[in-house]
Amino acid sequence: MHSFTDHYQDCLADIQSLVRIPSVKDFNSKTTPFGKNIDDALSFVLSKASSFGFRTWDINRKVGIVEFGEGEELLGIFVHIDVVPPGRIENWKYHPFEGIIHDDRIWGRGTLDDKGPTIAILYSMKRLKDLGYVPSKRVRLIIGTDEESTWECMKEYKAVEEEPTIGFTPDGCFPVTHSEKGIIYVQLTFPKVLATDLVSIDAGTAINVIPHDAQARLKKSSTPLSIDKIQGKYSDEEQHTLIQSKTSNKMDALPSLVHDLHKLLPPGDGMRKVLTEIKETILDSSGENLSLHFSDDISGKLSLHPTMMTFENNQLQCTLNIRYPSSLDADFLAEKLREAFRDFDANHQVIEHKKPVYFSEKSDFIQNFLSIYRDIMNDDSDPVSISGGTYARAFPNTVAFGALFPNEPLNAHQIDESVSLTAVYDWLRVYEEAIKLLSK
């Protein structure tokens, strides 16, 4: 039997291998549900699990299942192998799909969210099995393939499989995530603007990722001289002037682009009026200018960010990512959204709504996970609330348990996503113990 060190090294190598599969959703795939790369990533994990001696199967290539043990009750561990787009690869320190190990970290898209934890949990299951552990519950690793988009994978699972008796997902924070904000994605469609010098806007790659760069094109013949004041954000092309904005410490790329365009377009331009309304409303991340500035003591303030914006065929569309406090009633917020956009010069459509998660910190359910973490890590950190959304929203008695340790950078969905090698080592320790105790 391999030592724990060998077990850890094998785990690292397989995280690297999985990260090298660029499993970003392909919306146009006709041969697989979410694209060949996601399908390849699912095959990699299922093949590895099968080689470890686990029972494996898939549900219409949308969900993978790895299981061992017997019993009526079920411990469900929800992971996912799809990732958000990396953005411009040239902006990364190391290639996002190479899984490079450097400076005691493993780098690449998915190392934290959620490929690294997926492989660590699979290896924790393997080690328990190799040690002869016999669980009283079935232990089931449930592998999602569409978590970063519309959760079609979980809809597929629910249609044909049983709900776990108890579950967790390594897609939040340690010591345990007891609260997740509600999430609403709103698409705004503005009336067509015919009289404008703006040619196009292209900003954002996914509705749940704040863009790191954004660009627009203006008619060159009418570009005002004030463009000279926006240094380093434009370049000349043959027919158009390309305006580019990248993330800075002061402002996100998309709001920065909106401000630049507002300066550049002449006062009589039809698009300038639209940009004025955008500046005065949806660029306020607190939601205060739309009377949406809600907060609670559990999860903090509502946040609002535009994540995608396009201008083509003379029509502007913008997608908003709204995260609201976990104690706020979802129906109440829906009504407030209708009021907020009632006088707005755009049609608004809620394209997705994921309701919040909340467990009392003092509940036995949360305290159970908390004691597992504290016993292993000797860390008295308190349960946390997050703005991100996890599979804990999809099933009762399920909570986000890790994978982000306190004092580790939260870089999921960011350029230079990475995780420390120490964190991977500790994942193996914590998840092995968690599976053992929760499946008794």
Short mmCIF file of C-alpha atoms in Angstrom, two decimals:
data_model
loop_
_atom_site.label_atom_id
_atom_site.label_comp_id
_atom_site.label_asym_id
_atom_site.label_seq_id
_atom_site.Cartn_x
_atom_site.Cartn_y
_atom_site.Cartn_z
CA MET A 1 0.00 0.00 0.00
CA HIS A 2 1.27 3.48 -0.89
CA SER A 3 2.32 5.83 1.86
CA PHE A 4 0.33 9.01 2.42
CA THR A 5 3.11 10.92 0.65
CA ASP A 6 2.77 8.73 -2.47
CA HIS A 7 -1.00 9.13 -2.24
CA TYR A 8 -0.57 12.91 -2.13
CA GLN A 9 1.84 12.97 -5.09
CA ASP A 10 -0.52 10.85 -7.20
CA CYS A 11 -3.35 13.21 -6.30
CA LEU A 12 -1.34 16.24 -7.43
CA ALA A 13 -0.49 14.58 -10.74
CA ASP A 14 -4.14 13.80 -11.44
CA ILE A 15 -5.21 17.36 -10.57
CA GLN A 16 -2.70 18.54 -13.17
CA SER A 17 -4.08 16.10 -15.74
CA LEU A 18 -7.67 17.20 -15.15
CA VAL A 19 -6.78 20.91 -15.28
CA ARG A 20 -5.20 20.29 -18.71
CA ILE A 21 -8.62 19.45 -20.12
CA PRO A 22 -10.17 22.86 -20.99
CA SER A 23 -13.67 21.93 -19.85
CA VAL A 24 -15.49 25.17 -20.65
CA LYS A 25 -19.10 24.70 -21.74
CA ASP A 26 -19.69 24.52 -25.49
CA PHE A 27 -23.17 25.90 -26.06
CA ASN A 28 -23.21 24.71 -29.68
CA SER A 29 -22.22 21.08 -29.21
CA LYS A 30 -24.39 18.63 -31.14
CA THR A 31 -22.64 15.42 -30.09
CA THR A 32 -22.31 15.83 -26.31
CA PRO A 33 -24.53 17.68 -23.79
CA PHE A 34 -22.03 20.43 -22.96
CA GLY A 35 -19.12 19.91 -25.34
CA LYS A 36 -16.32 17.44 -25.97
CA ASN A 37 -13.95 18.92 -23.39
CA ILE A 38 -16.44 18.59 -20.54
CA ASP A 39 -17.22 15.08 -21.72
CA ASP A 40 -13.49 14.26 -21.75
CA ALA A 41 -13.11 15.61 -18.21
CA LEU A 42 -16.01 13.47 -17.03
CA SER A 43 -14.48 10.40 -18.71
CA PHE A 44 -11.14 11.10 -17.01
CA VAL A 45 -12.63 11.13 -13.51
CA LEU A 46 -14.89 8.11 -14.08
CA SER A 47 -12.06 6.10 -15.63
CA LYS A 48 -9.77 6.94 -12.72
CA ALA A 49 -12.47 5.99 -10.20
CA SER A 50 -13.13 2.71 -11.99
CA SER A 51 -9.43 1.87 -11.85
CA PHE A 52 -9.62 2.38 -8.07
CA GLY A 53 -12.31 -0.29 -7.87
CA PHE A 54 -15.38 1.92 -7.36
CA ARG A 55 -18.78 1.45 -8.94
CA THR A 56 -19.19 4.10 -11.65
CA TRP A 57 -21.88 5.17 -14.09
CA ASP A 58 -23.19 8.29 -15.78
CA ILE A 59 -26.62 9.76 -16.43
CA ASN A 60 -26.85 10.75 -20.10
CA ARG A 61 -23.29 12.12 -19.92
CA LYS A 62 -24.57 15.03 -17.80
CA VAL A 63 -23.71 13.55 -14.39
CA GLY A 64 -21.07 11.08 -13.29
CA ILE A 65 -21.46 8.88 -10.21
CA VAL A 66 -18.77 7.10 -8.18
CA GLU A 67 -19.95 4.95 -5.30
CA PHE A 68 -18.78 2.48 -2.68
CA GLY A 69 -20.27 0.87 0.40
CA GLU A 70 -23.74 -0.50 1.12
CA GLY A 71 -26.74 0.63 3.11
CA GLU A 72 -30.08 2.39 2.83
CA GLU A 73 -28.71 5.82 3.69
CA LEU A 74 -26.56 7.86 1.31
CA LEU A 75 -23.73 10.34 1.86
CA GLY A 76 -23.67 12.53 -1.23
CA ILE A 77 -20.59 14.56 -2.17
CA PHE A 78 -21.31 17.03 -4.96
CA VAL A 79 -18.46 18.24 -7.17
CA HIS A 80 -18.17 19.63 -10.70
CA ILE A 81 -15.62 19.40 -13.48
CA ASP A 82 -16.79 22.24 -15.74
CA VAL A 83 -15.00 25.59 -15.41
CA VAL A 84 -15.61 29.21 -16.33
CA PRO A 85 -13.76 30.63 -19.35
CA PRO A 86 -10.22 31.82 -18.62
CA GLY A 87 -10.57 35.16 -20.41
CA ARG A 88 -7.50 36.32 -22.31
CA ILE A 89 -4.84 33.68 -21.82
CA GLU A 90 -2.05 36.21 -22.29
CA ASN A 91 -3.15 37.88 -19.04
CA TRP A 92 -2.28 34.75 -17.00
CA LYS A 93 1.04 34.27 -15.26
CA TYR A 94 0.95 30.60 -16.29
CA HIS A 95 -1.22 29.01 -18.94
CA PRO A 96 -4.67 28.34 -17.43
CA PHE A 97 -4.85 24.80 -18.85
CA GLU A 98 -1.39 23.44 -18.10
CA GLY A 99 -1.60 22.80 -14.35
CA ILE A 100 1.91 24.11 -13.73
CA ILE A 101 3.40 23.68 -10.26
CA HIS A 102 5.56 26.63 -9.25
CA ASP A 103 6.24 28.55 -6.04
CA ASP A 104 4.59 25.76 -4.01
CA ARG A 105 1.29 26.29 -5.82
CA ILE A 106 -0.56 24.51 -8.59
CA TRP A 107 -1.83 26.99 -11.20
CA GLY A 108 -4.72 26.80 -13.62
CA ARG A 109 -8.43 27.15 -14.19
CA GLY A 110 -10.25 24.77 -11.88
CA THR A 111 -7.48 24.17 -9.37
CA LEU A 112 -9.74 25.63 -6.68
CA ASP A 113 -13.12 25.55 -8.44
CA ASP A 114 -13.68 22.63 -8.55
CA LYS A 115 -11.26 20.19 -10.18
CA GLY A 116 -8.67 20.19 -7.41
CA PRO A 117 -11.20 19.35 -4.67
CA THR A 118 -12.86 16.77 -6.95
CA ILE A 119 -9.65 14.78 -7.32
CA ALA A 120 -8.75 15.20 -3.64
CA ILE A 121 -12.09 13.73 -2.58
CA LEU A 122 -11.75 10.85 -5.03
CA TYR A 123 -8.35 10.07 -3.52
CA SER A 124 -9.78 10.35 0.01
CA MET A 125 -12.39 7.76 -0.94
CA LYS A 126 -9.65 5.55 -2.43
CA ARG A 127 -7.50 5.70 0.66
CA LEU A 128 -10.42 4.75 2.93
CA LYS A 129 -11.27 1.85 0.65
CA ASP A 130 -7.63 0.71 0.51
CA LEU A 131 -7.44 0.85 4.31
CA GLY A 132 -10.41 -1.49 4.51
CA TYR A 133 -12.92 1.04 5.83
CA VAL A 134 -16.51 -0.23 5.48
CA PRO A 135 -19.06 2.61 5.64
CA SER A 136 -22.56 2.14 7.06
CA LYS A 137 -23.91 4.51 4.41
CA ARG A 138 -23.22 4.37 0.72
CA VAL A 139 -20.66 7.02 -0.18
CA ARG A 140 -21.45 8.64 -3.51
CA LEU A 141 -19.37 11.18 -5.42
CA ILE A 142 -21.77 13.05 -7.72
CA ILE A 143 -19.95 14.78 -10.56
CA GLY A 144 -21.72 17.74 -12.14
CA THR A 145 -20.85 19.02 -15.60
CA ASP A 146 -22.87 22.26 -15.86
CA GLU A 147 -22.44 23.95 -12.49
CA GLU A 148 -21.00 27.14 -13.97
CA SER A 149 -24.04 27.61 -16.19
CA THR A 150 -27.63 26.40 -15.82
CA TRP A 151 -27.28 23.34 -13.57
CA GLU A 152 -28.84 21.03 -16.16
CA CYS A 153 -26.71 18.30 -14.60
CA MET A 154 -28.49 18.50 -11.24
CA LYS A 155 -31.89 18.60 -12.92
CA GLU A 156 -30.91 15.37 -14.67
CA TYR A 157 -29.75 13.80 -11.40
CA LYS A 158 -32.93 14.71 -9.55
CA ALA A 159 -35.08 13.23 -12.29
CA VAL A 160 -33.73 9.70 -11.85
CA GLU A 161 -31.69 9.39 -8.64
CA GLU A 162 -32.35 9.59 -4.92
CA GLU A 163 -31.53 12.55 -2.72
CA PRO A 164 -28.69 11.98 -0.23
CA THR A 165 -29.48 11.53 3.44
CA ILE A 166 -26.74 14.06 4.11
CA GLY A 167 -24.40 15.83 1.72
CA PHE A 168 -21.64 18.34 1.21
CA THR A 169 -19.90 20.08 -1.64
CA PRO A 170 -16.25 21.27 -1.64
CA ASP A 171 -17.16 24.47 -3.45
CA GLY A 172 -17.31 27.01 -0.64
CA CYS A 173 -15.16 27.78 2.37
CA PHE A 174 -13.77 26.12 5.48
CA PRO A 175 -14.42 25.64 8.29
CA VAL A 176 -17.99 25.33 6.90
CA THR A 177 -20.21 27.59 4.83
CA HIS A 178 -23.48 28.09 6.69
CA SER A 179 -24.90 30.85 4.46
CA GLU A 180 -24.93 31.53 0.72
CA LYS A 181 -26.41 34.68 -0.75
CA GLY A 182 -29.26 34.45 -3.21
CA ILE A 183 -28.30 34.92 -6.85
CA ILE A 184 -30.33 36.59 -9.59
CA TYR A 185 -29.19 37.16 -13.17
CA VAL A 186 -31.07 39.91 -15.00
CA GLN A 187 -30.80 40.68 -18.69
CA LEU A 188 -31.50 44.25 -19.79
CA THR A 189 -32.36 44.97 -23.43
CA PHE A 190 -32.33 48.64 -24.41
CA PRO A 191 -34.24 50.15 -27.34
CA LYS A 192 -32.32 50.35 -30.60
CA VAL A 193 -30.14 53.45 -30.99
CA LEU A 194 -29.69 54.43 -34.63
CA ALA A 195 -27.93 57.79 -34.35
CA THR A 196 -24.63 56.89 -32.68
CA ASP A 197 -20.91 56.77 -33.37
CA LEU A 198 -20.68 53.54 -31.40
CA VAL A 199 -20.16 50.48 -33.60
CA SER A 200 -19.86 47.63 -31.11
CA ILE A 201 -19.26 46.60 -27.49
CA ASP A 202 -17.89 43.23 -26.43
CA ALA A 203 -17.50 42.69 -22.69
CA GLY A 204 -17.69 39.56 -20.58
CA THR A 205 -17.52 35.82 -21.23
CA ALA A 206 -19.98 34.41 -18.66
CA ILE A 207 -22.86 35.74 -16.56
CA ASN A 208 -21.20 34.72 -13.31
CA VAL A 209 -17.75 36.23 -13.98
CA ILE A 210 -16.85 39.91 -13.58
CA PRO A 211 -14.93 40.65 -16.82
CA HIS A 212 -11.23 41.40 -16.70
CA ASP A 213 -11.27 43.19 -20.05
CA ALA A 214 -13.80 44.90 -22.27
CA GLN A 215 -13.68 46.61 -25.63
CA ALA A 216 -15.71 48.81 -27.96
CA ARG A 217 -15.37 50.22 -31.46
CA LEU A 218 -16.18 53.75 -32.54
CA LYS A 219 -16.45 55.22 -36.02
CA LYS A 220 -13.00 56.57 -36.70
CA SER A 221 -14.17 59.54 -38.73
CA SER A 222 -16.13 60.92 -35.81
CA THR A 223 -13.90 60.01 -32.88
CA PRO A 224 -13.49 63.19 -30.79
CA LEU A 225 -10.13 64.64 -29.86
CA SER A 226 -10.81 63.91 -26.20
CA ILE A 227 -9.71 60.35 -26.87
CA ASP A 228 -6.17 61.59 -26.35
CA LYS A 229 -6.99 61.90 -22.66
CA ILE A 230 -7.61 58.19 -22.31
CA GLN A 231 -4.06 56.97 -22.51
CA GLY A 232 -3.30 53.30 -23.00
CA LYS A 233 -6.90 52.30 -23.62
CA TYR A 234 -7.26 52.61 -27.38
CA SER A 235 -5.60 51.61 -30.62
CA ASP A 236 -6.29 52.64 -34.20
CA GLU A 237 -7.65 50.27 -36.82
CA GLU A 238 -8.35 50.96 -40.47
CA GLN A 239 -12.03 51.80 -40.14
CA HIS A 240 -12.71 52.05 -36.44
CA THR A 241 -11.10 53.19 -33.22
CA LEU A 242 -10.79 50.32 -30.76
CA ILE A 243 -11.32 51.27 -27.12
CA GLN A 244 -10.03 48.73 -24.61
CA SER A 245 -10.32 48.55 -20.86
CA LYS A 246 -8.75 46.09 -18.43
CA THR A 247 -9.28 45.43 -14.75
CA SER A 248 -7.56 47.92 -12.49
CA ASN A 249 -7.48 48.36 -8.75
CA LYS A 250 -9.83 51.29 -9.05
CA MET A 251 -12.54 49.98 -11.34
CA ASP A 252 -13.64 46.80 -13.08
CA ALA A 253 -13.13 46.62 -16.83
CA LEU A 254 -16.76 46.96 -17.88
CA PRO A 255 -17.64 50.02 -15.76
CA SER A 256 -14.34 51.56 -16.85
CA LEU A 257 -15.29 51.08 -20.50
CA VAL A 258 -18.70 52.64 -19.93
CA HIS A 259 -17.10 55.71 -18.33
CA ASP A 260 -14.60 56.02 -21.19
CA LEU A 261 -17.30 55.78 -23.85
CA HIS A 262 -19.41 58.33 -22.03
CA LYS A 263 -16.49 60.76 -22.22
CA LEU A 264 -15.78 60.05 -25.88
CA LEU A 265 -19.24 60.19 -27.42
CA PRO A 266 -20.48 63.70 -28.25
CA PRO A 267 -23.37 65.14 -26.22
CA GLY A 268 -25.93 64.65 -29.00
CA ASP A 269 -25.08 60.99 -29.56
CA GLY A 270 -28.07 58.70 -28.93
CA MET A 271 -25.93 56.16 -27.10
CA ARG A 272 -24.58 58.72 -24.69
CA LYS A 273 -28.04 59.09 -23.12
CA VAL A 274 -28.22 55.33 -22.56
CA LEU A 275 -24.74 55.29 -21.02
CA THR A 276 -25.74 58.12 -18.69
CA GLU A 277 -28.63 56.03 -17.37
CA ILE A 278 -26.33 53.04 -16.96
CA LYS A 279 -23.74 55.10 -15.08
CA GLU A 280 -26.36 56.47 -12.71
CA THR A 281 -27.97 53.11 -11.92
CA ILE A 282 -26.42 49.72 -12.59
CA LEU A 283 -22.79 50.77 -12.12
CA ASP A 284 -23.58 51.34 -8.45
CA SER A 285 -22.51 47.99 -7.02
CA SER A 286 -24.46 48.55 -3.78
CA GLY A 287 -27.79 48.75 -5.63
CA GLU A 288 -28.61 51.95 -3.76
CA ASN A 289 -29.44 53.93 -6.91
CA LEU A 290 -32.08 51.30 -7.70
CA SER A 291 -33.36 51.16 -4.09
CA LEU A 292 -31.95 47.66 -3.74
CA HIS A 293 -29.44 48.39 -0.96
CA PHE A 294 -30.39 45.55 1.39
CA SER A 295 -28.18 43.90 3.97
CA ASP A 296 -28.24 41.60 6.98
CA ASP A 297 -25.90 40.64 9.80
CA ILE A 298 -25.48 37.10 8.45
CA SER A 299 -24.29 37.63 4.90
CA GLY A 300 -23.76 41.36 4.51
CA LYS A 301 -24.80 43.69 1.72
CA LEU A 302 -26.46 43.11 -1.62
CA SER A 303 -24.07 43.47 -4.54
CA LEU A 304 -24.82 44.24 -8.17
CA HIS A 305 -22.35 43.89 -11.05
CA PRO A 306 -22.75 44.02 -14.81
CA THR A 307 -20.96 40.93 -16.13
CA MET A 308 -21.72 40.96 -19.84
CA MET A 309 -22.47 43.75 -22.32
CA THR A 310 -22.91 43.69 -26.07
CA PHE A 311 -23.84 46.30 -28.65
CA GLU A 312 -24.65 44.95 -32.07
CA ASN A 313 -27.23 45.80 -34.72
CA ASN A 314 -27.63 49.08 -32.85
CA GLN A 315 -28.99 47.41 -29.73
CA LEU A 316 -27.40 47.24 -26.29
CA GLN A 317 -27.83 44.25 -23.98
CA CYS A 318 -26.41 43.96 -20.49
CA THR A 319 -26.47 41.12 -17.96
CA LEU A 320 -26.49 41.90 -14.24
CA ASN A 321 -25.25 39.57 -11.51
CA ILE A 322 -27.08 40.33 -8.27
CA ARG A 323 -26.16 38.64 -4.97
CA TYR A 324 -28.60 39.35 -2.16
CA PRO A 325 -28.56 38.67 1.62
CA SER A 326 -29.45 35.13 2.62
CA SER A 327 -32.18 36.26 5.04
CA LEU A 328 -34.04 38.27 2.38
CA ASP A 329 -37.29 36.77 1.12
CA ALA A 330 -36.95 35.86 -2.56
CA ASP A 331 -40.49 36.97 -3.49
CA PHE A 332 -39.95 40.31 -1.76
CA LEU A 333 -36.78 40.89 -3.77
CA ALA A 334 -38.49 39.92 -7.03
CA GLU A 335 -41.10 42.63 -6.41
CA LYS A 336 -38.38 45.17 -5.59
CA LEU A 337 -36.65 44.32 -8.86
CA ARG A 338 -39.86 44.96 -10.79
CA GLU A 339 -40.16 48.32 -9.05
CA ALA A 340 -36.51 49.16 -9.71
CA PHE A 341 -36.81 48.64 -13.45
CA ARG A 342 -40.38 49.91 -13.88
CA ASP A 343 -39.20 53.34 -15.05
CA PHE A 344 -36.00 52.05 -16.59
CA ASP A 345 -35.56 52.64 -20.31
CA ALA A 346 -34.98 48.94 -21.00
CA ASN A 347 -36.81 45.66 -20.86
CA HIS A 348 -35.64 43.45 -18.01
CA GLN A 349 -35.85 39.68 -17.77
CA VAL A 350 -34.80 37.44 -14.89
CA ILE A 351 -32.90 34.68 -16.68
CA GLU A 352 -31.98 32.69 -13.57
CA HIS A 353 -32.72 32.79 -9.84
CA LYS A 354 -30.96 30.65 -7.25
CA LYS A 355 -32.45 31.10 -3.81
CA PRO A 356 -30.17 31.52 -0.78
CA VAL A 357 -28.94 28.90 1.67
CA TYR A 358 -28.96 29.43 5.41
CA PHE A 359 -28.24 27.14 8.38
CA SER A 360 -27.92 28.46 11.90
CA GLU A 361 -24.32 28.42 13.09
CA LYS A 362 -25.53 26.72 16.27
CA SER A 363 -27.43 23.92 14.54
CA ASP A 364 -26.23 20.37 15.10
CA PHE A 365 -25.83 20.03 11.34
CA ILE A 366 -23.29 22.87 11.09
CA GLN A 367 -21.60 22.01 14.38
CA ASN A 368 -20.94 18.49 13.13
CA PHE A 369 -18.96 19.76 10.14
CA LEU A 370 -17.29 22.40 12.27
CA SER A 371 -15.98 19.83 14.75
CA ILE A 372 -14.57 17.67 11.94
CA TYR A 373 -12.62 20.61 10.57
CA ARG A 374 -11.42 21.87 13.93
CA ASP A 375 -10.22 18.47 15.10
CA ILE A 376 -8.08 17.99 11.99
CA MET A 377 -6.83 21.53 11.43
CA ASN A 378 -6.61 22.77 15.04
CA ASP A 379 -8.23 25.99 13.87
CA ASP A 380 -11.07 27.73 15.73
CA SER A 381 -12.31 29.78 12.77
CA ASP A 382 -16.07 30.40 12.71
CA PRO A 383 -18.58 29.32 10.03
CA VAL A 384 -18.69 31.70 7.09
CA SER A 385 -21.15 33.22 4.64
CA ILE A 386 -20.32 33.45 0.94
CA SER A 387 -21.62 35.28 -2.12
CA GLY A 388 -20.97 32.35 -4.44
CA GLY A 389 -23.49 29.65 -5.21
CA THR A 390 -22.97 25.92 -4.69
CA TYR A 391 -24.88 22.68 -5.14
CA ALA A 392 -25.99 23.04 -1.52
CA ARG A 393 -28.89 25.03 -3.00
CA ALA A 394 -30.13 21.98 -4.86
CA PHE A 395 -30.59 19.48 -2.02
CA PRO A 396 -31.73 19.49 1.62
CA ASN A 397 -29.25 18.59 4.37
CA THR A 398 -26.38 19.63 2.11
CA VAL A 399 -23.76 22.26 2.87
CA ALA A 400 -20.61 23.70 1.32
CA PHE A 401 -17.64 22.27 3.26
CA GLY A 402 -14.41 23.80 1.96
CA ALA A 403 -12.48 23.85 -0.20
CA LEU A 404 -11.06 27.33 0.48
CA PHE A 405 -9.05 27.46 3.70
CA PRO A 406 -8.88 30.60 5.85
CA ASN A 407 -5.96 32.81 4.76
CA GLU A 408 -5.88 31.22 1.28
CA PRO A 409 -6.65 33.69 -1.56
CA LEU A 410 -10.10 33.42 -3.11
CA ASN A 411 -9.13 33.35 -6.78
CA ALA A 412 -11.82 31.13 -8.29
CA HIS A 413 -13.12 32.69 -11.52
CA GLN A 414 -10.09 34.98 -11.49
CA ILE A 415 -6.99 35.32 -13.62
CA ASP A 416 -4.17 33.21 -12.10
CA GLU A 417 -6.47 30.83 -10.24
CA SER A 418 -4.26 28.62 -8.10
CA VAL A 419 -4.06 26.71 -4.85
CA SER A 420 -1.18 25.97 -2.50
CA LEU A 421 0.29 22.49 -2.36
CA THR A 422 -0.24 22.60 1.40
CA ALA A 423 -3.97 23.10 0.80
CA VAL A 424 -4.13 20.00 -1.39
CA TYR A 425 -2.37 18.00 1.34
CA ASP A 426 -4.85 19.29 3.92
CA TRP A 427 -7.81 18.52 1.64
CA LEU A 428 -6.79 14.88 1.73
CA ARG A 429 -6.61 14.92 5.53
CA VAL A 430 -9.89 16.74 6.13
CA TYR A 431 -11.99 14.99 3.49
CA GLU A 432 -10.80 11.52 4.47
CA GLU A 433 -11.90 12.13 8.03
CA ALA A 434 -15.15 13.81 6.97
CA ILE A 435 -16.16 10.90 4.73
CA LYS A 436 -15.34 8.40 7.46
CA LEU A 437 -17.31 10.20 10.18
CA LEU A 438 -20.29 11.19 8.02
CA SER A 439 -20.76 7.71 6.57
CA LYS A 440 -20.80 5.87 9.92
#
